[in-house]
């Protein structure tokens, strides 16, 4: 039975929108919440200029079972519509995150993760979506700030807000949150995240900036984010949700004590033996198996819980020895660097363009450099204005490097991040495109890993670039610094460690990577596991890193101290010519016909820039020279006295026509074909034959050539005199009939007369002239050309 219902729309119930504003430096940030994504745990939009992101933070209700870590995931959703464009992919939609997107994910994750409770095992997901990008204000720092604000007002147990900003160095002045156009002139790209009392994350690229300037920049960054942190505290008080309860992860205190009693002092003794990584792991595994068997004999044992206790005991033993005695697991003191040996050369990879092998302790990196043409540049299709990269650094971390067997699933976020860090460290010392017009790719293979493979990649890649003959401005070395704090944090004492190994990275409180030249820093990256670090600790770490970096640099330079003078024989050679930009179309041709023809004929690779620079790449110098000549022929004009090589395209009774440039040919008269008299053109040249000629005359677009001038090494003046005298070099001037001489090329024969004749024969007269439309040499006395069949003979 149908009811008599009325179709209607219910009255709107639009949620209240809350707006907050904060300044970071001279930049205003606008935070809005309450209107979008209401079912998320927390959601905000954050706007700077016309760049805007939406950040959400949501926590699962249940604990994820079977893990001993905090399952935080951060996703950055790049939307090309944010810049008013359609994606360039085949399907015209966004796919998997690109490299820039993955780096933003890591950038957001790193300052947030250490500020969550240690005993949280519920999944927490942060999603940042790009809504608008004005191509002026960058989106990476905005993403960190938005994620923090979303967490603070959510029900997720996150209570320590952070703020982030970028610091530039422009004309010697530190600038807070410089725009993308301004960053083109900056010597520093420092990205810092901090809490109200400490710095929690550092990421940096720099043009050899000194440590003192870097410390000033860190202090400025921390001061600049305090207002935004304060606004987040206000948001939490006014609109924040109550924080959710969660099941706290931890081991049973009684079980923990039983395991510690069973092992006793043997863990400390194992650490004190200063064993290598594999030996130490084997001894600790044996201890764990022994305790497992012992515990199982008296009841059920949770293997994960046992493993967690063993890890805690290992950490305690290592930290205690370092803090108390200043002795590390391998016996080094806090400033000592592991033994280093290096190699370069073709024996590591005979066909590679450049190779560097860097070994530091049990960490070993093989870096391989390849140079290519402009067409090898990486094309970028993202929100950032940059559209291509001419330097790419890729990092691979196979499972065998740690003695494990795992399924290979493509590049991980960690691999992409380590490659980007090494790339950032080396970009400041690369030659300019004008100086070295090659695209460069370096691949760093982690062959063995026991700490600091990313900085090992910087060292190995410096050697690979120099081995390849890339004229880098200065060698770059890198070192990873660590930190061990006392039970109560920094106030309980701490040790800064140079060149940390895997165990120190795992149980330590900081991984601070520093790369640079002898002059200054080129890259920084800091990850911490505690609530934050003061600038005083960072300043001390930078100073100690500088000493270690220079010591490593000295070892690199013992292996190769400067770039090789030339590229490897099998590397492409690049030739650069400059043409009028208006002539680019002539080089390319309809549908690319001309440029493809040059490449197919010579085997070279050609890349053309909008400013008229043409890059020709080939391992064959002769082929490159031929390609250059063809391009110049398409874009240039014929030069008197110029020597050209071309093909014979037409043969007549009186000479041969040679194409010296595309669609440009000239005539070699029979008298100019050879040093000796020629009876027939075909006796010297044939169709399709390649000949070298000199341009000896040009009038109204008609070009006269001489092969004889090239054979006899004549100057232009000598060649022209010889041409006027019938192919012979006269001792003086020649007596020619009439006031002027003239020639015609369409109909053979020597003629003279008042105005030059239209047909063959020898004639004298008052006036000659050049007539290129009708053949024949005219004017004055009969020219002493050798006998030939021409229009006059035929008559």
PDB file of C-alpha atoms in Angstrom, residues 5 19 109 216 243 254 284 290 384 406 448 450 491 518 547 562 607 611 752 795:
ATOM      1  CA  UNK A   5       4.752  10.809   1.447  1.00  0.00           C
ATOM      2  CA  UNK A  19      39.260  29.098  12.265  1.00  0.00           C
ATOM      3  CA  UNK A 109      56.385  10.451   9.984  1.00  0.00           C
ATOM      4  CA  UNK A 216      72.077  29.756  13.950  1.00  0.00           C
ATOM      5  CA  UNK A 243      41.955  11.062  24.256  1.00  0.00           C
ATOM      6  CA  UNK A 254      57.446 -11.187  37.077  1.00  0.00           C
ATOM      7  CA  UNK A 284      72.577 -13.730  22.003  1.00  0.00           C
ATOM      8  CA  UNK A 290      68.484 -21.586  26.332  1.00  0.00           C
ATOM      9  CA  UNK A 384      56.258  21.022  -7.619  1.00  0.00           C
ATOM     10  CA  UNK A 406      63.489 -12.074   1.688  1.00  0.00           C
ATOM     11  CA  UNK A 448      76.947  -5.360   3.270  1.00  0.00           C
ATOM     12  CA  UNK A 450      76.238  -2.765   9.621  1.00  0.00           C
ATOM     13  CA  UNK A 491      70.157  15.583  32.178  1.00  0.00           C
ATOM     14  CA  UNK A 518      86.062  20.278   3.570  1.00  0.00           C
ATOM     15  CA  UNK A 547      86.220  16.081  12.500  1.00  0.00           C
ATOM     16  CA  UNK A 562      90.597  14.376  -8.349  1.00  0.00           C
ATOM     17  CA  UNK A 607      68.773  17.018 -27.627  1.00  0.00           C
ATOM     18  CA  UNK A 611      67.344  28.662 -25.849  1.00  0.00           C
ATOM     19  CA  UNK A 752      82.119  36.828 -75.293  1.00  0.00           C
ATOM     20  CA  UNK A 795      76.135  22.796 -81.986  1.00  0.00           C
TER      21      UNK A 795
END
